[in-house]
PDB file of C-alpha atoms in Angstrom:
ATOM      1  CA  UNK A 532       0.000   0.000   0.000  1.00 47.00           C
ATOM      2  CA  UNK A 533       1.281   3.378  -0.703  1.00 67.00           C
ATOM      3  CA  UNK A 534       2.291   5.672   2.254  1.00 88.00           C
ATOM      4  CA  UNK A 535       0.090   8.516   0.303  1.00 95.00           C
ATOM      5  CA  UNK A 536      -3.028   8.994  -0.729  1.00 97.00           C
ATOM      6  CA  UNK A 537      -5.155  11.821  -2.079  1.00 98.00           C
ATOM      7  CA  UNK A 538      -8.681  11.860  -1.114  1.00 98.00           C
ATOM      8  CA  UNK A 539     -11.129  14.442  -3.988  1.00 97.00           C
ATOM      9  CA  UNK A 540     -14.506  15.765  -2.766  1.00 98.00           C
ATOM     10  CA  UNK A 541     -16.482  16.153  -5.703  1.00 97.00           C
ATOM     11  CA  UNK A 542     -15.766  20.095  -5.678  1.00 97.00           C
ATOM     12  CA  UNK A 543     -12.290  19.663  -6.553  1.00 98.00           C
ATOM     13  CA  UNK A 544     -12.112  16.589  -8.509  1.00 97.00           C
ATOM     14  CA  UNK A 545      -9.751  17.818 -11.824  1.00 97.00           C
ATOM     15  CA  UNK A 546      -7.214  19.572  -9.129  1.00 98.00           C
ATOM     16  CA  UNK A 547      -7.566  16.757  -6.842  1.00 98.00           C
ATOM     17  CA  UNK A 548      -6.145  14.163  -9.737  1.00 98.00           C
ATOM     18  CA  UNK A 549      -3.484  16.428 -10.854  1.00 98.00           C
ATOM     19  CA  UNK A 550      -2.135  16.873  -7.007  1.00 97.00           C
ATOM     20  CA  UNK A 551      -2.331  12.615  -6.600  1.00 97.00           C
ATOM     21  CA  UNK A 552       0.107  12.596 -10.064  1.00 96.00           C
ATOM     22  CA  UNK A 553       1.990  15.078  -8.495  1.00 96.00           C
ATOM     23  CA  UNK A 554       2.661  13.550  -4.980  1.00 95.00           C
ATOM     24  CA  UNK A 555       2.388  10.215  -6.252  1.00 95.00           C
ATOM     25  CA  UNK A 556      -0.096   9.520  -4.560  1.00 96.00           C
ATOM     26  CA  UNK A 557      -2.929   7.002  -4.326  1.00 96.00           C
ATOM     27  CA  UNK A 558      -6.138   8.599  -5.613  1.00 97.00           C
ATOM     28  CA  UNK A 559      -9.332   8.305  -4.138  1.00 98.00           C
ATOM     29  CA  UNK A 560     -12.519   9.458  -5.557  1.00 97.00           C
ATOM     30  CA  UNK A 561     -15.877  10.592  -4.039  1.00 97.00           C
ATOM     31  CA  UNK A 562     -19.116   9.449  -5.283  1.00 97.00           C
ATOM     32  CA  UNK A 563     -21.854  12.152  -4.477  1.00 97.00           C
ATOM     33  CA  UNK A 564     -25.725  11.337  -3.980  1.00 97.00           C
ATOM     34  CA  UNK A 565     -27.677  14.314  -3.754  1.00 95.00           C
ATOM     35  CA  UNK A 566     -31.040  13.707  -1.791  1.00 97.00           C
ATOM     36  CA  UNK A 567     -34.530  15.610  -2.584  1.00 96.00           C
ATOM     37  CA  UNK A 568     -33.951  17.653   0.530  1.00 96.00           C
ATOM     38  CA  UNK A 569     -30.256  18.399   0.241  1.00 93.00           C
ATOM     39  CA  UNK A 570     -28.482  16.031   2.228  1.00 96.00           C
ATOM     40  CA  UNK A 571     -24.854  14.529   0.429  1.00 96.00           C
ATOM     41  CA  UNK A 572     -24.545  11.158   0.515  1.00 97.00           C
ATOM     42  CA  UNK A 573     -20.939  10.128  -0.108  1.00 98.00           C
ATOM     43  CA  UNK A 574     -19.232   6.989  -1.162  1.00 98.00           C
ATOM     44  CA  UNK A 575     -15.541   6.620  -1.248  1.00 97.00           C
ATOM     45  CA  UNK A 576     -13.761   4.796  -4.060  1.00 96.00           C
ATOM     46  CA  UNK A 577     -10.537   3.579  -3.853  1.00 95.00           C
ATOM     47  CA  UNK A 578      -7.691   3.136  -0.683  1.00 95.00           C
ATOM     48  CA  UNK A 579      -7.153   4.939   2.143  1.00 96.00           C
ATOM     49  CA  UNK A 580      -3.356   5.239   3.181  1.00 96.00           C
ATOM     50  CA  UNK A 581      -3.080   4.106   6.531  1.00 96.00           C
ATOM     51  CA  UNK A 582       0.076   7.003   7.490  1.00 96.00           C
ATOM     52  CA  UNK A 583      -1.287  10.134   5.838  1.00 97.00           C
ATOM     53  CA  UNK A 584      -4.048  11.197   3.576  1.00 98.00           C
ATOM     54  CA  UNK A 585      -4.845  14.460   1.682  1.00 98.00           C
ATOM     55  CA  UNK A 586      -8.258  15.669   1.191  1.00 98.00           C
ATOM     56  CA  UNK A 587      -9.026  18.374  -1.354  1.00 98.00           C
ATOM     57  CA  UNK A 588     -12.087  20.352  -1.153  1.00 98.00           C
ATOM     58  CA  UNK A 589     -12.907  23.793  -1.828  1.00 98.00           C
ATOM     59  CA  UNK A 590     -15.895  25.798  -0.790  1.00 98.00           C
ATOM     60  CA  UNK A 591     -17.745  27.851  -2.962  1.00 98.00           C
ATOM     61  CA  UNK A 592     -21.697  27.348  -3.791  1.00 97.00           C
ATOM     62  CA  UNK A 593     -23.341  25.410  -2.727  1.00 97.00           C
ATOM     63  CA  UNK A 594     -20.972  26.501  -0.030  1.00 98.00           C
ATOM     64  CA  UNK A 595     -22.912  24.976   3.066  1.00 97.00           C
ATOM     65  CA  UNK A 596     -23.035  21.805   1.172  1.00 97.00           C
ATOM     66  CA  UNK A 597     -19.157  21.607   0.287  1.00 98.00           C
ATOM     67  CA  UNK A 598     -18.267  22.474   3.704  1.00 98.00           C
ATOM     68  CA  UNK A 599     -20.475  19.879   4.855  1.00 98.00           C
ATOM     69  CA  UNK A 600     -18.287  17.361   2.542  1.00 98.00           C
ATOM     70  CA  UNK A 601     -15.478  18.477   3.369  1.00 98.00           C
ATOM     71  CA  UNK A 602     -15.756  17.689   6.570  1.00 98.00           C
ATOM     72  CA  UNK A 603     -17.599  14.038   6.146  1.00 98.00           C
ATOM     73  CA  UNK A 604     -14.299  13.365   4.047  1.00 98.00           C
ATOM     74  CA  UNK A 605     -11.976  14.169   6.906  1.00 98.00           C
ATOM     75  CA  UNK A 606     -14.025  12.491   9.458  1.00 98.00           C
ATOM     76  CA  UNK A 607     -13.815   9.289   7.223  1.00 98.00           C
ATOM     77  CA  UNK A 608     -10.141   9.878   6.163  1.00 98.00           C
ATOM     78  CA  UNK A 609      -9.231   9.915  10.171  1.00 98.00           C
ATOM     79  CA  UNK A 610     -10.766   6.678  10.592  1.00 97.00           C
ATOM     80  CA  UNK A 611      -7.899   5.266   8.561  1.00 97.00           C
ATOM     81  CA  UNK A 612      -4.727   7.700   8.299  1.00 97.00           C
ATOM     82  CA  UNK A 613      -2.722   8.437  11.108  1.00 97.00           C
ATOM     83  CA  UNK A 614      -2.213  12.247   9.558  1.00 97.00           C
ATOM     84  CA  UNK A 615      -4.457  14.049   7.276  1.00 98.00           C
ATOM     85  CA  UNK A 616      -4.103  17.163   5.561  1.00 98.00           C
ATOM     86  CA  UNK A 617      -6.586  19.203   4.253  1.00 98.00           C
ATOM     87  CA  UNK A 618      -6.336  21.105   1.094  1.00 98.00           C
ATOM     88  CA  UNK A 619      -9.136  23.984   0.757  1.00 98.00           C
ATOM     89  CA  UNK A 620      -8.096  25.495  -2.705  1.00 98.00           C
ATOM     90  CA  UNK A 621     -10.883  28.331  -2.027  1.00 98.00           C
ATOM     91  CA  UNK A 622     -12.269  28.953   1.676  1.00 98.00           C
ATOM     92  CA  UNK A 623     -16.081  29.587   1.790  1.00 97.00           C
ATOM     93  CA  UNK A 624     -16.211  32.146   4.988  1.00 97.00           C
ATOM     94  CA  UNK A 625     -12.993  33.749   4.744  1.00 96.00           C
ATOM     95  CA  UNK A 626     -14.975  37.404   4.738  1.00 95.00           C
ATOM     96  CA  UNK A 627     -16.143  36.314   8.055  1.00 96.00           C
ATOM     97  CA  UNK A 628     -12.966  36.562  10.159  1.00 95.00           C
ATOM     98  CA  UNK A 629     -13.726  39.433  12.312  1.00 94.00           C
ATOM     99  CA  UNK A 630     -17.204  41.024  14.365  1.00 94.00           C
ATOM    100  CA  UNK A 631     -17.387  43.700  12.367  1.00 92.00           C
ATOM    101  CA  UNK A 632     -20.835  44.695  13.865  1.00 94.00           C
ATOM    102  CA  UNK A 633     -21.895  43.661  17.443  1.00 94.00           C
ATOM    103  CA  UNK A 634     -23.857  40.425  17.435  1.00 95.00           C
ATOM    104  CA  UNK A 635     -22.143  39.255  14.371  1.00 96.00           C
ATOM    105  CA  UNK A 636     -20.593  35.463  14.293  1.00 97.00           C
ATOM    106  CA  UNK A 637     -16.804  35.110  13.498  1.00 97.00           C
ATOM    107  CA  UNK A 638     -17.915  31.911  11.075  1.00 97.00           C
ATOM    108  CA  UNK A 639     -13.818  31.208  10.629  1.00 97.00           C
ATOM    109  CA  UNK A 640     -13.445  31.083  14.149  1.00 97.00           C
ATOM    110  CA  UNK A 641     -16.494  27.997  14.198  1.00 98.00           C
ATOM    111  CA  UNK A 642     -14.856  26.213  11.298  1.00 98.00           C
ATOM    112  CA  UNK A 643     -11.549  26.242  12.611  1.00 98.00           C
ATOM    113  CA  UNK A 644     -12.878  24.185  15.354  1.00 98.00           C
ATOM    114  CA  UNK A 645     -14.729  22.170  12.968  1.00 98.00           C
ATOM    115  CA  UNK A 646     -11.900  21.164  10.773  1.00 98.00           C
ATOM    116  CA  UNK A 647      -9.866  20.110  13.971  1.00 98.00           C
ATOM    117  CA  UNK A 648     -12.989  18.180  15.306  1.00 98.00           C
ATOM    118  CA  UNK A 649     -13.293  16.373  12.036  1.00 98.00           C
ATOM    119  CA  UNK A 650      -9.887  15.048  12.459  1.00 98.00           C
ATOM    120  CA  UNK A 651      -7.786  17.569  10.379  1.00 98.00           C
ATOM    121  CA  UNK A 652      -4.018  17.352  11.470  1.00 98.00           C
ATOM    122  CA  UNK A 653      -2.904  20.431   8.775  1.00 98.00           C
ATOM    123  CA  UNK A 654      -4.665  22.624   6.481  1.00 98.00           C
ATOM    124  CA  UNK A 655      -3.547  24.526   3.582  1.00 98.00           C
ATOM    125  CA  UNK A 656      -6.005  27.428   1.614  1.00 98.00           C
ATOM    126  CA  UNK A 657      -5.013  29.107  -1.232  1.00 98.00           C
ATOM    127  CA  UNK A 658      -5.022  33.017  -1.561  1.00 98.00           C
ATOM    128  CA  UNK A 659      -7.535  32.981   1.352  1.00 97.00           C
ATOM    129  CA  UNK A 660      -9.241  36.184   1.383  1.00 93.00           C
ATOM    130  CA  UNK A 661      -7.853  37.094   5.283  1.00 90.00           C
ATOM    131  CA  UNK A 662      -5.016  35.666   6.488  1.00 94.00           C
ATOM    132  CA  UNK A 663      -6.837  36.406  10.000  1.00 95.00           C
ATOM    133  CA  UNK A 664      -8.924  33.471   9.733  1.00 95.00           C
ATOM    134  CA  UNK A 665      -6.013  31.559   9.484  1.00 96.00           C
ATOM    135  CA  UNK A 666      -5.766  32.723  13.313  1.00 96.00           C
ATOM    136  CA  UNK A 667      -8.533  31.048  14.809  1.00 97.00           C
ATOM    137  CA  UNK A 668      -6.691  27.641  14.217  1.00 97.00           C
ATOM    138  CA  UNK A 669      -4.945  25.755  16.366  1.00 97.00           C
ATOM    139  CA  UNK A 670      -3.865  22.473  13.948  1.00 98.00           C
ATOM    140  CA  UNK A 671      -1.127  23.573  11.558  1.00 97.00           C
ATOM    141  CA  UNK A 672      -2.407  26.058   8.973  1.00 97.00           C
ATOM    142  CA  UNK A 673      -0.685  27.826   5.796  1.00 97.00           C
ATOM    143  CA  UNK A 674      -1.992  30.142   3.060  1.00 98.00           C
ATOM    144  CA  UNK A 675      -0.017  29.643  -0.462  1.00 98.00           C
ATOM    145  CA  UNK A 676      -0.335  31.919  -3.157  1.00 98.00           C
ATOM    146  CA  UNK A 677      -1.429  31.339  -6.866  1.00 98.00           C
ATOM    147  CA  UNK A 678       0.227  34.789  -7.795  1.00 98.00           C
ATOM    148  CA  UNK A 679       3.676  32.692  -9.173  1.00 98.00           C
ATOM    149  CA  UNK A 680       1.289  30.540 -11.241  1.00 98.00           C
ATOM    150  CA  UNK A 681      -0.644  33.453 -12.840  1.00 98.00           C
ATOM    151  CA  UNK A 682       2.246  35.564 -13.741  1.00 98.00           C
ATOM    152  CA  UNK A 683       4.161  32.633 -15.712  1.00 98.00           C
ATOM    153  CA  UNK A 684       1.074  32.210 -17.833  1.00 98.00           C
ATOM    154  CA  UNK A 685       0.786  36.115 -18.694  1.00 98.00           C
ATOM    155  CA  UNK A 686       4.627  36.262 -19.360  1.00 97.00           C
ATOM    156  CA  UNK A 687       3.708  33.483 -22.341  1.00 96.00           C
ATOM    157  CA  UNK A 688       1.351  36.466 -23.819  1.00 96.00           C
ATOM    158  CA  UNK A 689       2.678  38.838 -26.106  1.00 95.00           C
ATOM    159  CA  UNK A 690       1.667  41.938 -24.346  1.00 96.00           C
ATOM    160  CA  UNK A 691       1.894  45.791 -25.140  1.00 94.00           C
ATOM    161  CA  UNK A 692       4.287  47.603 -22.828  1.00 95.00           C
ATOM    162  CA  UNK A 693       1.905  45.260 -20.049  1.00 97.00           C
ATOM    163  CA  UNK A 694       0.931  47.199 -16.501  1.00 97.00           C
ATOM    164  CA  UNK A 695      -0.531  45.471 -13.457  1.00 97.00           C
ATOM    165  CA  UNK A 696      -3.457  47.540 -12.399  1.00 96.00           C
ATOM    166  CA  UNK A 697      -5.298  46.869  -8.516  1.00 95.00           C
ATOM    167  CA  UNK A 698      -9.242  47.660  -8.719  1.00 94.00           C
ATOM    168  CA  UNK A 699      -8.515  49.144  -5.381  1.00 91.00           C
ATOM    169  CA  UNK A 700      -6.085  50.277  -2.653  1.00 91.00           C
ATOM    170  CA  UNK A 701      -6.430  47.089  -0.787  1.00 90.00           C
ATOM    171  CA  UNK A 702      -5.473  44.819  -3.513  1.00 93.00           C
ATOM    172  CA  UNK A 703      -2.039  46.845  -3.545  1.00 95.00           C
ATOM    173  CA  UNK A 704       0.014  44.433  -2.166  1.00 96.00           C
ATOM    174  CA  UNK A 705      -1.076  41.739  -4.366  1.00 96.00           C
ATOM    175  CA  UNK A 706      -0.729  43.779  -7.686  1.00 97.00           C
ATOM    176  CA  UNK A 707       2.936  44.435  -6.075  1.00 97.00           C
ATOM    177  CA  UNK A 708       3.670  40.622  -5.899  1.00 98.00           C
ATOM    178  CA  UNK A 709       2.214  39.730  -9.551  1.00 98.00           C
ATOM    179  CA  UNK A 710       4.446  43.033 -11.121  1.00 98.00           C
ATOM    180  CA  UNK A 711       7.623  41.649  -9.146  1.00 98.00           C
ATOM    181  CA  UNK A 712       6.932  38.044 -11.006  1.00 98.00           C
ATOM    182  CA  UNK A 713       6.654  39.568 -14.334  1.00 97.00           C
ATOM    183  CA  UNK A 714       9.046  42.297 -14.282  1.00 97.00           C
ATOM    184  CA  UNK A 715       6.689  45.003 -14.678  1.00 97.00           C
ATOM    185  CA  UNK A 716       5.494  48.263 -13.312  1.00 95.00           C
ATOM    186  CA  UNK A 717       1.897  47.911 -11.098  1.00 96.00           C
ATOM    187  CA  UNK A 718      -0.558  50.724  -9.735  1.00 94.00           C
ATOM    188  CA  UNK A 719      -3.356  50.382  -7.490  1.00 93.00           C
ATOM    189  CA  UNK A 720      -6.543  52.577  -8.423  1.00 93.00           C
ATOM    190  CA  UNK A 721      -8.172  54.908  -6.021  1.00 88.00           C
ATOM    191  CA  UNK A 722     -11.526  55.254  -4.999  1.00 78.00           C
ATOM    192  CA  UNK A 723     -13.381  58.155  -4.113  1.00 71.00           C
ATOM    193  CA  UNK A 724     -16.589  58.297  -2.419  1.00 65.00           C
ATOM    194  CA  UNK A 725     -19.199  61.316  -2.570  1.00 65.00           C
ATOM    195  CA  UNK A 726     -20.400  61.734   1.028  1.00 64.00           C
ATOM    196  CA  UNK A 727     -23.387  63.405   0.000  1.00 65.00           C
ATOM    197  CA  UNK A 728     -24.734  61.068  -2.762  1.00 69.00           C
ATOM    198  CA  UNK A 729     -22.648  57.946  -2.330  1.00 63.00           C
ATOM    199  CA  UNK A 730     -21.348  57.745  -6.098  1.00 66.00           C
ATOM    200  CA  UNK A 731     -17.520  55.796  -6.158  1.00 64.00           C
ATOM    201  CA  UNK A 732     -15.179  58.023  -8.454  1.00 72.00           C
ATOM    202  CA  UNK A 733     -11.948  56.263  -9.291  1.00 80.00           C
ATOM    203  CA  UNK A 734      -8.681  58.216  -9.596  1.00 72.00           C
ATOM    204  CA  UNK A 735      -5.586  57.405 -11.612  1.00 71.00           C
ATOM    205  CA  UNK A 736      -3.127  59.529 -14.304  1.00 64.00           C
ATOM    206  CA  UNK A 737      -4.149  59.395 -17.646  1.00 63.00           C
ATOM    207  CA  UNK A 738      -0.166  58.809 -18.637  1.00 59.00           C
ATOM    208  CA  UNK A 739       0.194  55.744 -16.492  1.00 83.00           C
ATOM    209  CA  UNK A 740      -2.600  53.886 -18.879  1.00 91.00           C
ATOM    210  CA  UNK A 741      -2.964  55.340 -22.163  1.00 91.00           C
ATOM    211  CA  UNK A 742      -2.054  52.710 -25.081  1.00 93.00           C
ATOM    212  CA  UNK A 743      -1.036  49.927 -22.719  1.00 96.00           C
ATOM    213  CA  UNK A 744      -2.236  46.329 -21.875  1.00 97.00           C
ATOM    214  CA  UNK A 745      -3.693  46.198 -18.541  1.00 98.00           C
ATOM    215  CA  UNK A 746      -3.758  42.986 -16.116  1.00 98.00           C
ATOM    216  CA  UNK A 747      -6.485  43.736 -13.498  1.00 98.00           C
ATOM    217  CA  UNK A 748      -5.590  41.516 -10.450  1.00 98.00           C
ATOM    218  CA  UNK A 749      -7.685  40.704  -7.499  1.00 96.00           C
ATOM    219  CA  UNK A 750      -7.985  37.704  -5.389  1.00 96.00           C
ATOM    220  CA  UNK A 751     -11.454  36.675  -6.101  1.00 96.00           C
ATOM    221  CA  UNK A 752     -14.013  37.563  -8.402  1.00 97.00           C
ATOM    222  CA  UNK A 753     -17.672  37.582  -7.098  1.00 96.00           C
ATOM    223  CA  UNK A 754     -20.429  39.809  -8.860  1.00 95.00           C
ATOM    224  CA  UNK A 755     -18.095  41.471 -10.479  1.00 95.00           C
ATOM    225  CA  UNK A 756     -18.998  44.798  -9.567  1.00 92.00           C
ATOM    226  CA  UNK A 757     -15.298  46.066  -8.541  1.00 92.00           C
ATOM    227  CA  UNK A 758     -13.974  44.548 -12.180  1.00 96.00           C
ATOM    228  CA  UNK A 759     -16.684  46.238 -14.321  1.00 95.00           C
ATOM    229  CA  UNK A 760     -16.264  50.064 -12.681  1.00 93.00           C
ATOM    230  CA  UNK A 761     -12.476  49.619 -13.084  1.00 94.00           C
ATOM    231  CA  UNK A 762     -12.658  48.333 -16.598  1.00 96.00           C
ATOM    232  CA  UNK A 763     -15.011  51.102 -17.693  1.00 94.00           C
ATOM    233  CA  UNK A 764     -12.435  53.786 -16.140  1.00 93.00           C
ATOM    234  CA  UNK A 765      -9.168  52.381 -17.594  1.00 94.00           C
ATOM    235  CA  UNK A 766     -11.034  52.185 -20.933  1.00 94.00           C
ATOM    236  CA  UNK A 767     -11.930  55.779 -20.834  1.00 92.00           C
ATOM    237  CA  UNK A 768      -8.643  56.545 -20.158  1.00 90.00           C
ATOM    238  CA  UNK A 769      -7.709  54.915 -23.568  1.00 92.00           C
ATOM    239  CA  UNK A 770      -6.105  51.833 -22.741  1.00 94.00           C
ATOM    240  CA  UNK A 771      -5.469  49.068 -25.098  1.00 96.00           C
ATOM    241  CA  UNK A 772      -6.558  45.697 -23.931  1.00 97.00           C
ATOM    242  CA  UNK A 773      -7.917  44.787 -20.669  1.00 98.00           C
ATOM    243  CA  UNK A 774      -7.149  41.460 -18.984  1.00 98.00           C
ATOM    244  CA  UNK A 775      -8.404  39.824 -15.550  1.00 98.00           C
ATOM    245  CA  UNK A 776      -6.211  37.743 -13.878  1.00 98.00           C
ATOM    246  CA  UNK A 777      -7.346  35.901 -10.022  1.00 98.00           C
ATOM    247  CA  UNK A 778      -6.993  33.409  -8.171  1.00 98.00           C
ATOM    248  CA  UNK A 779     -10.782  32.606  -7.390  1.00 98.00           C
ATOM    249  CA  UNK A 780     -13.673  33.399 -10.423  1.00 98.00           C
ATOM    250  CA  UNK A 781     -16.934  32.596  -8.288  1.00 98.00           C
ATOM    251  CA  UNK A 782     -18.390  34.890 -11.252  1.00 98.00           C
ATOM    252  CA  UNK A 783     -21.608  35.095  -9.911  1.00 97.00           C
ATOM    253  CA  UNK A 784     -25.237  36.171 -10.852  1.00 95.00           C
ATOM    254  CA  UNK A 785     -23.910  36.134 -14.720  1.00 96.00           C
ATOM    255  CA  UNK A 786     -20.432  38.050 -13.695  1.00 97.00           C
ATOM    256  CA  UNK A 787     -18.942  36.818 -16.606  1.00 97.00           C
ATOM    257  CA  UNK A 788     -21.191  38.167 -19.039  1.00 97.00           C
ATOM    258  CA  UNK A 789     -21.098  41.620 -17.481  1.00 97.00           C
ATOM    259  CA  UNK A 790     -17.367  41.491 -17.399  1.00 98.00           C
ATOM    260  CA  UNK A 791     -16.910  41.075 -20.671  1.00 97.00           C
ATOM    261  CA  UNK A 792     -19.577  43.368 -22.178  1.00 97.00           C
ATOM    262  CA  UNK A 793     -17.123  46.324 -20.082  1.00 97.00           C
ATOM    263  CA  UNK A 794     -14.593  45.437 -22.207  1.00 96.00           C
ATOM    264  CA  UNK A 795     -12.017  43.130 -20.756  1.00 98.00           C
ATOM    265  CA  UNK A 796     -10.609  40.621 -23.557  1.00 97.00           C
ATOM    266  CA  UNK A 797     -10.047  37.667 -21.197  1.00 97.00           C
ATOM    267  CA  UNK A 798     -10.755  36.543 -17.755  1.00 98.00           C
ATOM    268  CA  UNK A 799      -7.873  34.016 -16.171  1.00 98.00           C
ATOM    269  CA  UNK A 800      -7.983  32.092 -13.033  1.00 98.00           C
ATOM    270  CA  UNK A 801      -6.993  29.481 -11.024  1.00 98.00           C
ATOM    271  CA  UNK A 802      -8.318  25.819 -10.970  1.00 98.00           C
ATOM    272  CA  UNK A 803      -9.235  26.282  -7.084  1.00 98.00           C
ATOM    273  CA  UNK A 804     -12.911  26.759  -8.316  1.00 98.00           C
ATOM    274  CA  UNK A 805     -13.424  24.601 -11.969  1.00 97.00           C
ATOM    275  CA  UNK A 806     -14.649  26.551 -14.395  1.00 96.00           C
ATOM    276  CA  UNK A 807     -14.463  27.902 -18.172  1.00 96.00           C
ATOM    277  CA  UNK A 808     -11.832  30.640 -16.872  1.00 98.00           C
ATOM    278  CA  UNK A 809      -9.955  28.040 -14.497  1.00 98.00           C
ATOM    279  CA  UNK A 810      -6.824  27.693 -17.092  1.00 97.00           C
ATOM    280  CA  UNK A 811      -3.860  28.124 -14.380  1.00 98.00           C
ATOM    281  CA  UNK A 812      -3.286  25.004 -12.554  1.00 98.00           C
ATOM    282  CA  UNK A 813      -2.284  25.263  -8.750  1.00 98.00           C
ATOM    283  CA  UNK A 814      -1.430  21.627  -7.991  1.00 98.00           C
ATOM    284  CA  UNK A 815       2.578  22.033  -8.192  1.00 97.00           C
ATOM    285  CA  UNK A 816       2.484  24.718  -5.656  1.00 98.00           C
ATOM    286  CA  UNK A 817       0.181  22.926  -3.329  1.00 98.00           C
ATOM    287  CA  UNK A 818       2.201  19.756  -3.844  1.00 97.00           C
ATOM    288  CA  UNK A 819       5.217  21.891  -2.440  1.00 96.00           C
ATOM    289  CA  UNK A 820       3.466  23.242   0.610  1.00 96.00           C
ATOM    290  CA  UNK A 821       2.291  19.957   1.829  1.00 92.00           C
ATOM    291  CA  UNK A 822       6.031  18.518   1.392  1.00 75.00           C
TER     292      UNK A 822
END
């Protein structure tokens, strides 16, 4: 029996395989019954390693449901492995990680106790949104970025005189990291807020844009809504071509469609959350963080 073996929840099933080739390990699949009133119904296929086990699962909708699985596949992955780490490519929750209001549940802080209930010895999350969540653990926890990944694919582009653009201020850091991977010069928009009438102005040079491709970064895509008011700005500002580039592309509520129509050429993400955009693959540098 191998010493290895890589345990796939249905959510992460394509990433799951190509972390088992990359680990050598033994794959194991999940087989998902979904009842009438919601429950999961899982069925394991294949063999448990009796020293350590991975289980990859991310959690985006139906994110109850995934978390749910994730959890049943730890629970059953303890019953045989001595160790098991847990790979959660993108964390549902991760906006919860602080009472912003009074009243208001810290969610992380309940599924870090969850995961260590279920049996998880490690867990690794990639690009989570807060790296406080990570906090509220007390098994070992790590947060590896899909920045590297990203980068190498746009350096394959033939790009004009390319410029890594933040939506935002608080994406700074991260447009910062994917300019440093490609060589290249990054800014971070600003935002401006009308007190009065609560319209969002955004602020940048007119030199710093003009004729140039633009990469918007961010770490996860939801609606959209940050993307689209960016796009519309830098186009104004006579860019050339507008890219997306993150790490998560939840793309909800037809965020794809409305992305596009603003004028961005191509949307590119990671394969944390399977989808048409999902082109980078993370496996390698999850395979790393769990050695």
């Amino acid at each position: 029996m191998t010493k290895l073996s890589v345990i796939c929840g249905k959510a992460s099933e394509d990433l799951g395989k190509k972390l088992a080739r990359k680990t050598k390990a033994n794959l194991v699949k999940s087989d998902v019954r979904i009842f009438p009133d919601g429950e999961s119904k899982i069925t394991l296929k294949g063999t448990i390693s009796k020293k350590k086990s991975i289980v990859v699962q991310s959690i985006y909708p139906p994110v109850d449901t995934n978390l749910v699985q994730a959890l049943s596949l730890i629970s059953k992955a303890k019953e045989t492995s001595s160790e098991v780490i847990v790979v959660i490519p993108y964390m549902g929750y991760a906006r919860q990680d602080k009472e912003f209001l009074p009243g208001e549940i810290v969610t992380m802080k309940v599924l870090a106790k969850l995961f260590k209930g279920a049996g998880a010895s490690k867990l690794i999350a990639v690009d989570i949104h807060s790296l406080i969540g990570l906090r509220y653990f007390t098994i070992k926890s790590k947060n590896v970025s899909a920045v590297p990944d990203l980068a190498a694919y746009f350096k394959k582009l033939s790009l004009k005189n390319p410029l890594i653009v933040s939506p935002d201020q608080g994406g700074k850091e991260r447009a910062r990291e994917f300019a440093k991977e490609m060589g290249i010069e990054y800014i971070a928009l600003q935002k401006k807020r009308d007190r009065k009438t609560g319209k969002v102005q955004i602020k940048t040079k007119k030199a710093d844009v003009m004729g140039r491709d633009l990469i918007l970064v961010d770490d996860m895509i939801s609606t959209g809504g940050s993307i689209v008011n960016a796009t519309k700005f830098l186009k104004k500002e006579k860019c050339k071509r507008v890219f997306v580039a993150c790490t998560h592309a939840l793309l909800m509520n037809n965020a794809e469609k409305k992305i596009r129509k603003s004028g961005v050429a191509r949307i590119i993400s990671a394969n944390t959350i399977p989808g048409k955009t999902s082109i980078v693959d993370v496996s390698n540098t999850i395979a790393k963080a769990i050695v």
